[in-house]
Amino acid sequence: MVGRMRESSASANGSFTSAMTLVEKGLTYVPKRYVLPPSLRPDGTLCDTCLPIVDLSNRQHPLLRSQIIQDVHLACKKFGFFQVVNHGIPLSVMDNAIDAASEFFDLPTQDKRHLLSSNVCDPVRYGTSLNHVKDKVHFWRDFLKHYANPTSTWIDLWPSNPKCYKKKMVNYTMAAQKLQEELMEVIFESLGLNTNYLHEDIAEGSQVMAVNCYPACPEPDLTLGLPPHTDYGMISIILQNHQGLQMMGRDEKWHSVPLIEGALAVLLGDHMEVLTNGIYKSVVHRATVNSEKKRISIVSLHSLALGKKVRPASDLVNEQNILSYKEGGFSDFLDFISGEDIVEAKYIDTLKINT
């Protein structure tokens, strides 16, 4: 894998210009390749519905846990999204992760270029937009993605510059993995499944850290940091230092996710939709940009291990809820995005059974 990463980096280097580089040049306009068609641009129209917040402080309390289960069920059913507070990850650990990410993106391009890759299978890759080599329209984002679970397998491949990166990011990564395991138990319980359902597969599953930088943009109304999309996995846990995440409600209206100190956003992914046989749906979301601040988001993407398949839970398939999805896995998703434009095609559609 590492050899392939270096090879793909070399082939991609020639045409690479990061979003951070454009900002450093002092551009007062958005280059043409970043200008979205009018139908995809953020128009500022947002729904003011209050989004669900789940307090996890009593998740181990035998009498009070039931309220959390109910809150999670309603949030998953209505939105496919909720924020969690009192989740057990110290604020200092989250702040350190944001600081490490910010320091990485502030490095000169030549200090990050060796990680540059357009190969979605590489375990560590740096890039811009979605895939700057093949994107028809670019997005105002630089990213670093790396595998994380178990950290002992992958940490040596993570950036060594800045020097603080591994130390600060590993603490948050491991905490996010632990939180994900607890959240999956709560979600399974909200579906009437055993809390130990897929326990080993969840603990040994894939964790990909998508570390995103959205620089201040001179014309934020013309572009996006990321287009509307769903995540492929079971759940995604999102840490952000500034507001910019927006999710689409079942009413097909956009909601801005508020920035709450210490809170983490939890989004359901395509594989959760498959596992629940459509009882819970993955949530469409996007990243907006602003003209004043660089925004950092750290997304902990969780799915089963690369070679494992997710299929609808047998207890959730019956005459009233007939089998509606084929099995799929992380490797299938990588194959999909290698050949498809996610702006135009949806991975979840490949997993639906036409009835």
mmCIF file of C-alpha atoms in Angstrom:
data_model
loop_
_atom_site.group_PDB
_atom_site.id
_atom_site.type_symbol
_atom_site.label_atom_id
_atom_site.label_comp_id
_atom_site.label_asym_id
_atom_site.label_seq_id
_atom_site.Cartn_x
_atom_site.Cartn_y
_atom_site.Cartn_z
ATOM 1 C CA MET A 1 0.000 0.000 0.000
ATOM 2 C CA VAL A 2 2.707 2.473 0.951
ATOM 3 C CA GLY A 3 4.553 1.931 -2.323
ATOM 4 C CA ARG A 4 1.361 2.547 -4.252
ATOM 5 C CA MET A 5 0.788 5.730 -2.227
ATOM 6 C CA ARG A 6 4.188 7.110 -3.207
ATOM 7 C CA GLU A 7 3.643 6.245 -6.851
ATOM 8 C CA SER A 8 0.226 7.917 -7.023
ATOM 9 C CA SER A 9 1.598 10.951 -5.195
ATOM 10 C CA ALA A 10 4.266 11.439 -7.830
ATOM 11 C CA SER A 11 1.760 11.269 -10.666
ATOM 12 C CA ALA A 12 -0.569 13.760 -8.994
ATOM 13 C CA ASN A 13 1.988 16.372 -7.968
ATOM 14 C CA GLY A 14 2.189 18.242 -11.234
ATOM 15 C CA SER A 15 -1.298 19.771 -11.225
ATOM 16 C CA PHE A 16 -1.710 20.215 -7.485
ATOM 17 C CA THR A 17 -2.699 23.582 -5.983
ATOM 18 C CA SER A 18 -4.166 23.512 -2.493
ATOM 19 C CA ALA A 19 -6.969 25.756 -1.267
ATOM 20 C CA MET A 20 -4.592 27.070 1.396
ATOM 21 C CA THR A 21 -2.134 28.104 -1.337
ATOM 22 C CA LEU A 22 -4.846 30.129 -3.074
ATOM 23 C CA VAL A 23 -5.580 31.963 0.165
ATOM 24 C CA GLU A 24 -1.886 32.630 0.787
ATOM 25 C CA LYS A 25 -1.693 34.226 -2.663
ATOM 26 C CA GLY A 26 -4.241 36.770 -1.490
ATOM 27 C CA LEU A 27 -6.871 36.094 -4.159
ATOM 28 C CA THR A 28 -9.921 38.351 -3.926
ATOM 29 C CA TYR A 29 -12.053 36.067 -6.100
ATOM 30 C CA VAL A 30 -12.825 32.384 -6.469
ATOM 31 C CA PRO A 31 -11.090 30.812 -9.489
ATOM 32 C CA LYS A 32 -13.470 29.569 -12.178
ATOM 33 C CA ARG A 33 -12.829 25.895 -11.427
ATOM 34 C CA TYR A 34 -14.344 26.388 -7.936
ATOM 35 C CA VAL A 35 -17.523 28.129 -9.074
ATOM 36 C CA LEU A 36 -20.497 25.800 -8.687
ATOM 37 C CA PRO A 37 -23.571 25.706 -10.911
ATOM 38 C CA PRO A 38 -26.309 27.919 -9.400
ATOM 39 C CA SER A 39 -28.341 24.848 -8.357
ATOM 40 C CA LEU A 40 -25.514 23.636 -6.077
ATOM 41 C CA ARG A 41 -24.578 26.961 -4.503
ATOM 42 C CA PRO A 42 -25.610 27.719 -0.906
ATOM 43 C CA ASP A 43 -28.391 30.303 -1.107
ATOM 44 C CA GLY A 44 -28.561 31.115 2.593
ATOM 45 C CA THR A 45 -32.015 29.575 3.029
ATOM 46 C CA LEU A 46 -32.001 27.540 6.233
ATOM 47 C CA CYS A 47 -34.646 25.874 8.389
ATOM 48 C CA ASP A 48 -34.645 27.012 12.029
ATOM 49 C CA THR A 49 -35.836 23.693 13.498
ATOM 50 C CA CYS A 50 -33.963 22.779 16.694
ATOM 51 C CA LEU A 51 -31.662 19.836 16.039
ATOM 52 C CA PRO A 52 -31.502 17.028 18.628
ATOM 53 C CA ILE A 53 -28.945 17.059 21.422
ATOM 54 C CA VAL A 54 -28.423 13.873 23.433
ATOM 55 C CA ASP A 55 -26.904 14.060 26.910
ATOM 56 C CA LEU A 56 -24.887 10.893 27.484
ATOM 57 C CA SER A 57 -24.042 11.548 31.136
ATOM 58 C CA ASN A 58 -26.502 8.884 32.353
ATOM 59 C CA ARG A 59 -25.807 6.264 29.680
ATOM 60 C CA GLN A 60 -24.642 3.728 32.261
ATOM 61 C CA HIS A 61 -27.441 4.466 34.744
ATOM 62 C CA PRO A 62 -29.824 1.451 34.823
ATOM 63 C CA LEU A 63 -32.935 3.600 35.292
ATOM 64 C CA LEU A 64 -32.096 6.702 33.250
ATOM 65 C CA ARG A 65 -30.538 4.976 30.224
ATOM 66 C CA SER A 66 -33.991 4.317 28.726
ATOM 67 C CA GLN A 67 -34.510 8.059 28.132
ATOM 68 C CA ILE A 68 -31.245 8.220 26.195
ATOM 69 C CA ILE A 69 -32.321 5.222 24.108
ATOM 70 C CA GLN A 70 -35.592 6.937 23.294
ATOM 71 C CA ASP A 71 -33.869 10.235 22.452
ATOM 72 C CA VAL A 72 -31.450 8.478 20.113
ATOM 73 C CA HIS A 73 -34.254 6.538 18.425
ATOM 74 C CA LEU A 74 -36.251 9.697 17.722
ATOM 75 C CA ALA A 75 -33.169 11.538 16.452
ATOM 76 C CA CYS A 76 -32.117 8.686 14.162
ATOM 77 C CA LYS A 77 -35.628 8.227 12.832
ATOM 78 C CA LYS A 78 -36.372 11.909 12.229
ATOM 79 C CA PHE A 79 -32.969 13.266 11.201
ATOM 80 C CA GLY A 80 -30.301 10.564 10.970
ATOM 81 C CA PHE A 81 -28.323 13.012 13.067
ATOM 82 C CA PHE A 82 -27.808 14.250 16.623
ATOM 83 C CA GLN A 83 -25.213 16.007 18.727
ATOM 84 C CA VAL A 84 -23.853 14.449 21.909
ATOM 85 C CA VAL A 85 -22.757 16.221 25.079
ATOM 86 C CA ASN A 86 -21.186 14.748 28.233
ATOM 87 C CA HIS A 87 -19.706 12.032 26.032
ATOM 88 C CA GLY A 88 -16.562 11.537 28.095
ATOM 89 C CA ILE A 89 -13.925 13.023 25.775
ATOM 90 C CA PRO A 90 -12.146 15.882 27.589
ATOM 91 C CA LEU A 91 -12.318 19.297 25.949
ATOM 92 C CA SER A 92 -8.517 19.498 26.107
ATOM 93 C CA VAL A 93 -8.197 16.348 23.976
ATOM 94 C CA MET A 94 -10.547 17.782 21.347
ATOM 95 C CA ASP A 95 -8.805 21.174 21.357
ATOM 96 C CA ASN A 96 -5.401 19.518 20.972
ATOM 97 C CA ALA A 97 -6.633 17.540 17.955
ATOM 98 C CA ILE A 98 -7.911 20.737 16.311
ATOM 99 C CA ASP A 99 -4.585 22.454 17.053
ATOM 100 C CA ALA A 100 -2.584 19.575 15.549
ATOM 101 C CA ALA A 101 -4.735 19.593 12.416
ATOM 102 C CA SER A 102 -4.411 23.364 12.036
ATOM 103 C CA GLU A 103 -0.639 23.187 12.396
ATOM 104 C CA PHE A 104 -0.478 20.511 9.714
ATOM 105 C CA PHE A 105 -2.408 22.558 7.169
ATOM 106 C CA ASP A 106 -0.352 25.674 8.003
ATOM 107 C CA LEU A 107 2.815 23.885 6.882
ATOM 108 C CA PRO A 108 4.360 24.932 3.554
ATOM 109 C CA THR A 109 3.090 22.796 0.666
ATOM 110 C CA GLN A 110 6.521 21.215 0.136
ATOM 111 C CA ASP A 111 6.375 19.784 3.664
ATOM 112 C CA LYS A 112 3.080 18.003 2.907
ATOM 113 C CA ARG A 113 3.644 17.064 -0.724
ATOM 114 C CA HIS A 114 5.098 13.611 0.044
ATOM 115 C CA LEU A 115 1.644 12.620 1.379
ATOM 116 C CA LEU A 116 -0.162 13.812 -1.749
ATOM 117 C CA SER A 117 -2.244 11.087 -3.399
ATOM 118 C CA SER A 118 -5.310 10.664 -5.579
ATOM 119 C CA ASN A 119 -5.492 6.929 -4.836
ATOM 120 C CA VAL A 120 -8.488 6.347 -2.538
ATOM 121 C CA CYS A 121 -7.006 3.053 -1.312
ATOM 122 C CA ASP A 122 -3.937 4.637 0.254
ATOM 123 C CA PRO A 123 -3.938 4.435 4.075
ATOM 124 C CA VAL A 124 -2.613 7.998 4.399
ATOM 125 C CA ARG A 125 -3.260 10.700 1.818
ATOM 126 C CA TYR A 126 -3.251 14.448 1.548
ATOM 127 C CA GLY A 127 -5.191 16.303 -1.111
ATOM 128 C CA THR A 128 -7.634 19.020 -2.028
ATOM 129 C CA SER A 129 -11.255 19.208 -3.195
ATOM 130 C CA LEU A 130 -12.597 15.619 -3.460
ATOM 131 C CA ASN A 131 -10.100 14.355 -6.016
ATOM 132 C CA HIS A 132 -8.300 17.247 -7.693
ATOM 133 C CA VAL A 133 -7.156 15.052 -10.577
ATOM 134 C CA LYS A 134 -10.624 14.126 -11.863
ATOM 135 C CA ASP A 135 -13.050 16.621 -10.269
ATOM 136 C CA LYS A 136 -15.046 18.585 -12.848
ATOM 137 C CA VAL A 137 -15.660 21.330 -10.284
ATOM 138 C CA HIS A 138 -13.336 21.777 -7.319
ATOM 139 C CA PHE A 139 -14.343 22.294 -3.707
ATOM 140 C CA TRP A 140 -12.772 24.738 -1.253
ATOM 141 C CA ARG A 141 -11.132 22.152 0.985
ATOM 142 C CA ASP A 142 -7.773 20.616 1.790
ATOM 143 C CA PHE A 143 -7.780 17.275 3.560
ATOM 144 C CA LEU A 144 -5.663 14.666 5.277
ATOM 145 C CA LYS A 145 -7.112 11.174 5.579
ATOM 146 C CA HIS A 146 -5.563 8.304 7.473
ATOM 147 C CA TYR A 147 -6.550 4.933 8.851
ATOM 148 C CA ALA A 148 -6.644 4.771 12.623
ATOM 149 C CA ASN A 149 -7.951 1.541 14.194
ATOM 150 C CA PRO A 150 -5.949 -0.041 15.676
ATOM 151 C CA THR A 151 -3.626 2.913 16.076
ATOM 152 C CA SER A 152 -0.621 0.624 16.635
ATOM 153 C CA THR A 153 -0.962 -0.575 13.032
ATOM 154 C CA TRP A 154 -1.236 2.822 11.357
ATOM 155 C CA ILE A 155 0.331 5.547 13.507
ATOM 156 C CA ASP A 156 3.832 5.163 12.053
ATOM 157 C CA LEU A 157 2.403 6.217 8.676
ATOM 158 C CA TRP A 158 0.786 9.397 10.041
ATOM 159 C CA PRO A 159 2.525 12.753 9.504
ATOM 160 C CA SER A 160 5.668 13.303 11.567
ATOM 161 C CA ASN A 161 5.480 17.024 10.886
ATOM 162 C CA PRO A 162 4.313 18.902 12.881
ATOM 163 C CA LYS A 163 5.963 16.984 15.699
ATOM 164 C CA CYS A 164 2.877 17.240 17.910
ATOM 165 C CA TYR A 165 0.548 15.667 15.347
ATOM 166 C CA LYS A 166 0.785 11.997 16.293
ATOM 167 C CA LYS A 167 0.696 12.600 20.044
ATOM 168 C CA LYS A 168 -2.285 14.951 19.955
ATOM 169 C CA MET A 169 -4.272 13.190 17.254
ATOM 170 C CA VAL A 170 -3.863 9.685 18.677
ATOM 171 C CA ASN A 171 -5.489 10.696 21.970
ATOM 172 C CA TYR A 172 -8.571 12.002 20.201
ATOM 173 C CA THR A 173 -8.650 9.126 17.715
ATOM 174 C CA MET A 174 -8.685 6.474 20.431
ATOM 175 C CA ALA A 175 -11.305 8.374 22.423
ATOM 176 C CA ALA A 176 -13.523 8.676 19.318
ATOM 177 C CA GLN A 177 -13.217 4.934 18.680
ATOM 178 C CA LYS A 178 -14.318 4.184 22.245
ATOM 179 C CA LEU A 179 -17.228 6.619 21.983
ATOM 180 C CA GLN A 180 -18.287 5.040 18.699
ATOM 181 C CA GLU A 181 -18.475 1.601 20.331
ATOM 182 C CA GLU A 182 -20.696 3.008 23.096
ATOM 183 C CA LEU A 183 -22.906 4.844 20.606
ATOM 184 C CA MET A 184 -23.364 1.741 18.496
ATOM 185 C CA GLU A 185 -24.637 -0.130 21.560
ATOM 186 C CA VAL A 186 -27.150 2.658 22.198
ATOM 187 C CA ILE A 187 -28.259 2.732 18.556
ATOM 188 C CA PHE A 188 -28.654 -1.051 18.421
ATOM 189 C CA GLU A 189 -30.651 -0.978 21.632
ATOM 190 C CA SER A 190 -32.883 1.730 20.142
ATOM 191 C CA LEU A 191 -33.674 -0.730 17.328
ATOM 192 C CA GLY A 192 -34.526 -3.556 19.708
ATOM 193 C CA LEU A 193 -31.311 -5.410 18.913
ATOM 194 C CA ASN A 194 -28.972 -6.907 21.496
ATOM 195 C CA THR A 195 -26.407 -4.340 22.665
ATOM 196 C CA ASN A 196 -23.679 -6.903 21.869
ATOM 197 C CA TYR A 197 -24.829 -7.227 18.256
ATOM 198 C CA LEU A 198 -21.721 -7.195 16.007
ATOM 199 C CA HIS A 199 -19.692 -6.261 19.089
ATOM 200 C CA GLU A 200 -16.351 -7.695 17.879
ATOM 201 C CA ASP A 201 -16.838 -6.415 14.338
ATOM 202 C CA ILE A 202 -17.532 -2.921 15.674
ATOM 203 C CA ALA A 203 -14.503 -2.946 17.989
ATOM 204 C CA GLU A 204 -12.218 -4.253 15.226
ATOM 205 C CA GLY A 205 -13.807 -2.190 12.471
ATOM 206 C CA SER A 206 -12.348 0.447 10.197
ATOM 207 C CA GLN A 207 -11.789 3.967 11.499
ATOM 208 C CA VAL A 208 -10.765 6.583 8.959
ATOM 209 C CA MET A 209 -9.897 10.061 10.180
ATOM 210 C CA ALA A 210 -10.860 12.702 7.614
ATOM 211 C CA VAL A 211 -9.135 15.872 8.786
ATOM 212 C CA ASN A 212 -10.496 18.815 6.805
ATOM 213 C CA CYS A 213 -9.377 22.407 6.377
ATOM 214 C CA TYR A 214 -11.741 24.961 4.849
ATOM 215 C CA PRO A 215 -9.757 28.200 4.422
ATOM 216 C CA ALA A 216 -11.471 31.583 4.486
ATOM 217 C CA CYS A 217 -12.995 32.090 1.042
ATOM 218 C CA PRO A 218 -13.309 35.426 -0.783
ATOM 219 C CA GLU A 219 -16.643 34.480 -2.393
ATOM 220 C CA PRO A 220 -18.310 31.867 -0.158
ATOM 221 C CA ASP A 221 -21.663 32.144 -1.944
ATOM 222 C CA LEU A 222 -20.189 30.665 -5.137
ATOM 223 C CA THR A 223 -18.660 27.485 -3.763
ATOM 224 C CA LEU A 224 -18.773 24.818 -1.051
ATOM 225 C CA GLY A 225 -16.230 23.035 1.085
ATOM 226 C CA LEU A 226 -17.970 19.733 0.334
ATOM 227 C CA PRO A 227 -21.041 19.058 -1.814
ATOM 228 C CA PRO A 228 -24.220 17.385 -0.523
ATOM 229 C CA HIS A 229 -23.393 13.735 0.206
ATOM 230 C CA THR A 230 -23.906 10.893 2.653
ATOM 231 C CA ASP A 231 -21.074 9.106 4.447
ATOM 232 C CA TYR A 232 -20.511 5.468 3.553
ATOM 233 C CA GLY A 233 -20.097 3.910 6.996
ATOM 234 C CA MET A 234 -22.100 3.128 10.104
ATOM 235 C CA ILE A 235 -21.661 6.438 11.889
ATOM 236 C CA SER A 236 -19.461 9.502 11.595
ATOM 237 C CA ILE A 237 -18.400 11.559 14.602
ATOM 238 C CA ILE A 238 -17.587 15.163 13.737
ATOM 239 C CA LEU A 239 -15.545 17.664 15.721
ATOM 240 C CA GLN A 240 -15.561 21.232 14.337
ATOM 241 C CA ASN A 241 -14.028 24.482 15.561
ATOM 242 C CA HIS A 242 -16.376 26.816 13.650
ATOM 243 C CA GLN A 243 -19.893 26.552 12.308
ATOM 244 C CA GLY A 244 -20.155 25.360 8.707
ATOM 245 C CA LEU A 245 -21.654 21.861 8.778
ATOM 246 C CA GLN A 246 -25.168 21.719 7.363
ATOM 247 C CA MET A 247 -27.486 18.712 7.180
ATOM 248 C CA MET A 248 -30.627 18.138 5.170
ATOM 249 C CA GLY A 249 -33.774 17.229 7.075
ATOM 250 C CA ARG A 250 -36.365 14.756 5.858
ATOM 251 C CA ASP A 251 -38.265 17.852 4.664
ATOM 252 C CA GLU A 252 -35.370 18.395 2.195
ATOM 253 C CA LYS A 253 -34.514 21.705 3.845
ATOM 254 C CA TRP A 254 -31.021 22.616 5.016
ATOM 255 C CA HIS A 255 -30.268 22.990 8.729
ATOM 256 C CA SER A 256 -27.113 24.638 10.074
ATOM 257 C CA VAL A 257 -25.512 22.548 12.812
ATOM 258 C CA PRO A 258 -24.832 24.920 15.721
ATOM 259 C CA LEU A 259 -21.432 25.041 17.342
ATOM 260 C CA ILE A 260 -21.841 23.883 20.958
ATOM 261 C CA GLU A 261 -18.735 23.856 23.119
ATOM 262 C CA GLY A 262 -17.736 20.301 23.898
ATOM 263 C CA ALA A 263 -20.400 18.741 21.661
ATOM 264 C CA LEU A 264 -19.766 16.263 18.862
ATOM 265 C CA ALA A 265 -22.022 15.724 15.853
ATOM 266 C CA VAL A 266 -23.085 12.150 15.044
ATOM 267 C CA LEU A 267 -24.256 11.316 11.526
ATOM 268 C CA LEU A 268 -25.706 8.018 10.316
ATOM 269 C CA GLY A 269 -24.079 6.598 7.197
ATOM 270 C CA ASP A 270 -25.109 4.371 4.302
ATOM 271 C CA HIS A 271 -24.057 1.150 6.020
ATOM 272 C CA MET A 272 -26.304 1.987 8.977
ATOM 273 C CA GLU A 273 -29.188 2.400 6.524
ATOM 274 C CA VAL A 274 -28.380 -1.057 5.140
ATOM 275 C CA LEU A 275 -28.049 -2.674 8.575
ATOM 276 C CA THR A 276 -31.386 -1.247 9.736
ATOM 277 C CA ASN A 277 -33.068 -2.214 6.445
ATOM 278 C CA GLY A 278 -34.042 1.411 5.961
ATOM 279 C CA ILE A 279 -35.569 2.001 9.407
ATOM 280 C CA TYR A 280 -32.833 4.586 9.916
ATOM 281 C CA LYS A 281 -31.623 6.533 6.873
ATOM 282 C CA SER A 282 -28.214 8.039 6.201
ATOM 283 C CA VAL A 283 -28.198 11.837 6.364
ATOM 284 C CA VAL A 284 -27.299 14.171 3.509
ATOM 285 C CA HIS A 285 -24.916 16.895 4.608
ATOM 286 C CA ARG A 286 -22.502 19.462 3.182
ATOM 287 C CA ALA A 287 -19.762 21.848 4.297
ATOM 288 C CA THR A 288 -20.102 25.577 3.696
ATOM 289 C CA VAL A 289 -17.272 28.101 3.813
ATOM 290 C CA ASN A 290 -17.007 31.664 5.089
ATOM 291 C CA SER A 291 -15.004 34.765 4.252
ATOM 292 C CA GLU A 292 -13.524 35.353 7.700
ATOM 293 C CA LYS A 293 -12.210 32.188 9.328
ATOM 294 C CA LYS A 294 -10.357 28.995 8.514
ATOM 295 C CA ARG A 295 -12.555 26.136 9.646
ATOM 296 C CA ILE A 296 -11.207 22.767 10.802
ATOM 297 C CA SER A 297 -13.335 19.647 11.060
ATOM 298 C CA ILE A 298 -12.168 16.209 12.130
ATOM 299 C CA VAL A 299 -14.441 13.400 11.017
ATOM 300 C CA SER A 300 -14.041 9.946 12.544
ATOM 301 C CA LEU A 301 -15.627 7.601 9.975
ATOM 302 C CA HIS A 302 -16.568 4.174 11.268
ATOM 303 C CA SER A 303 -17.461 1.031 9.348
ATOM 304 C CA LEU A 304 -16.734 -2.651 9.533
ATOM 305 C CA ALA A 305 -13.242 -3.796 8.543
ATOM 306 C CA LEU A 306 -12.171 -3.503 4.904
ATOM 307 C CA GLY A 307 -13.138 -7.058 3.935
ATOM 308 C CA LYS A 308 -16.323 -7.295 6.032
ATOM 309 C CA LYS A 309 -19.819 -6.929 4.583
ATOM 310 C CA VAL A 310 -22.787 -5.175 6.181
ATOM 311 C CA ARG A 311 -26.207 -6.701 5.599
ATOM 312 C CA PRO A 312 -29.675 -5.998 7.012
ATOM 313 C CA ALA A 313 -30.091 -7.424 10.528
ATOM 314 C CA SER A 314 -32.361 -10.453 10.276
ATOM 315 C CA ASP A 315 -34.451 -9.225 13.235
ATOM 316 C CA LEU A 316 -35.298 -6.079 11.253
ATOM 317 C CA VAL A 317 -36.586 -7.899 8.159
ATOM 318 C CA ASN A 318 -40.216 -9.059 8.178
ATOM 319 C CA GLU A 319 -43.452 -8.853 6.218
ATOM 320 C CA GLN A 320 -43.940 -5.217 7.184
ATOM 321 C CA ASN A 321 -40.296 -4.315 6.479
ATOM 322 C CA ILE A 322 -39.231 -6.508 3.559
ATOM 323 C CA LEU A 323 -35.604 -6.965 2.601
ATOM 324 C CA SER A 324 -34.662 -3.748 0.777
ATOM 325 C CA TYR A 325 -30.845 -3.664 0.655
ATOM 326 C CA LYS A 326 -27.973 -5.760 -0.620
ATOM 327 C CA GLU A 327 -24.865 -6.276 1.465
ATOM 328 C CA GLY A 328 -21.972 -3.881 1.084
ATOM 329 C CA GLY A 329 -18.685 -2.988 2.696
ATOM 330 C CA PHE A 330 -15.873 -0.463 2.963
ATOM 331 C CA SER A 331 -13.969 -2.063 0.086
ATOM 332 C CA ASP A 332 -17.075 -1.814 -2.109
ATOM 333 C CA PHE A 333 -17.307 1.883 -1.331
ATOM 334 C CA LEU A 334 -13.661 2.433 -2.291
ATOM 335 C CA ASP A 335 -14.313 0.665 -5.600
ATOM 336 C CA PHE A 336 -17.380 2.866 -6.128
ATOM 337 C CA ILE A 337 -15.662 6.211 -5.572
ATOM 338 C CA SER A 338 -12.690 5.139 -7.685
ATOM 339 C CA GLY A 339 -14.957 5.141 -10.706
ATOM 340 C CA GLU A 340 -17.806 7.503 -9.843
ATOM 341 C CA ASP A 341 -18.346 11.206 -9.237
ATOM 342 C CA ILE A 342 -20.091 11.395 -5.845
ATOM 343 C CA VAL A 343 -21.655 14.711 -6.838
ATOM 344 C CA GLU A 344 -23.618 12.872 -9.529
ATOM 345 C CA ALA A 345 -23.897 9.310 -8.161
ATOM 346 C CA LYS A 346 -24.935 7.993 -4.744
ATOM 347 C CA TYR A 347 -23.315 4.937 -3.200
ATOM 348 C CA ILE A 348 -26.465 4.044 -1.244
ATOM 349 C CA ASP A 349 -28.378 3.660 -4.513
ATOM 350 C CA THR A 350 -26.097 0.761 -5.506
ATOM 351 C CA LEU A 351 -27.144 -1.105 -2.344
ATOM 352 C CA LYS A 352 -30.914 -0.774 -2.725
ATOM 353 C CA ILE A 353 -32.962 -3.709 -3.991
ATOM 354 C CA ASN A 354 -35.454 -2.622 -6.612
ATOM 355 C CA THR A 355 -38.863 -3.851 -5.470
#
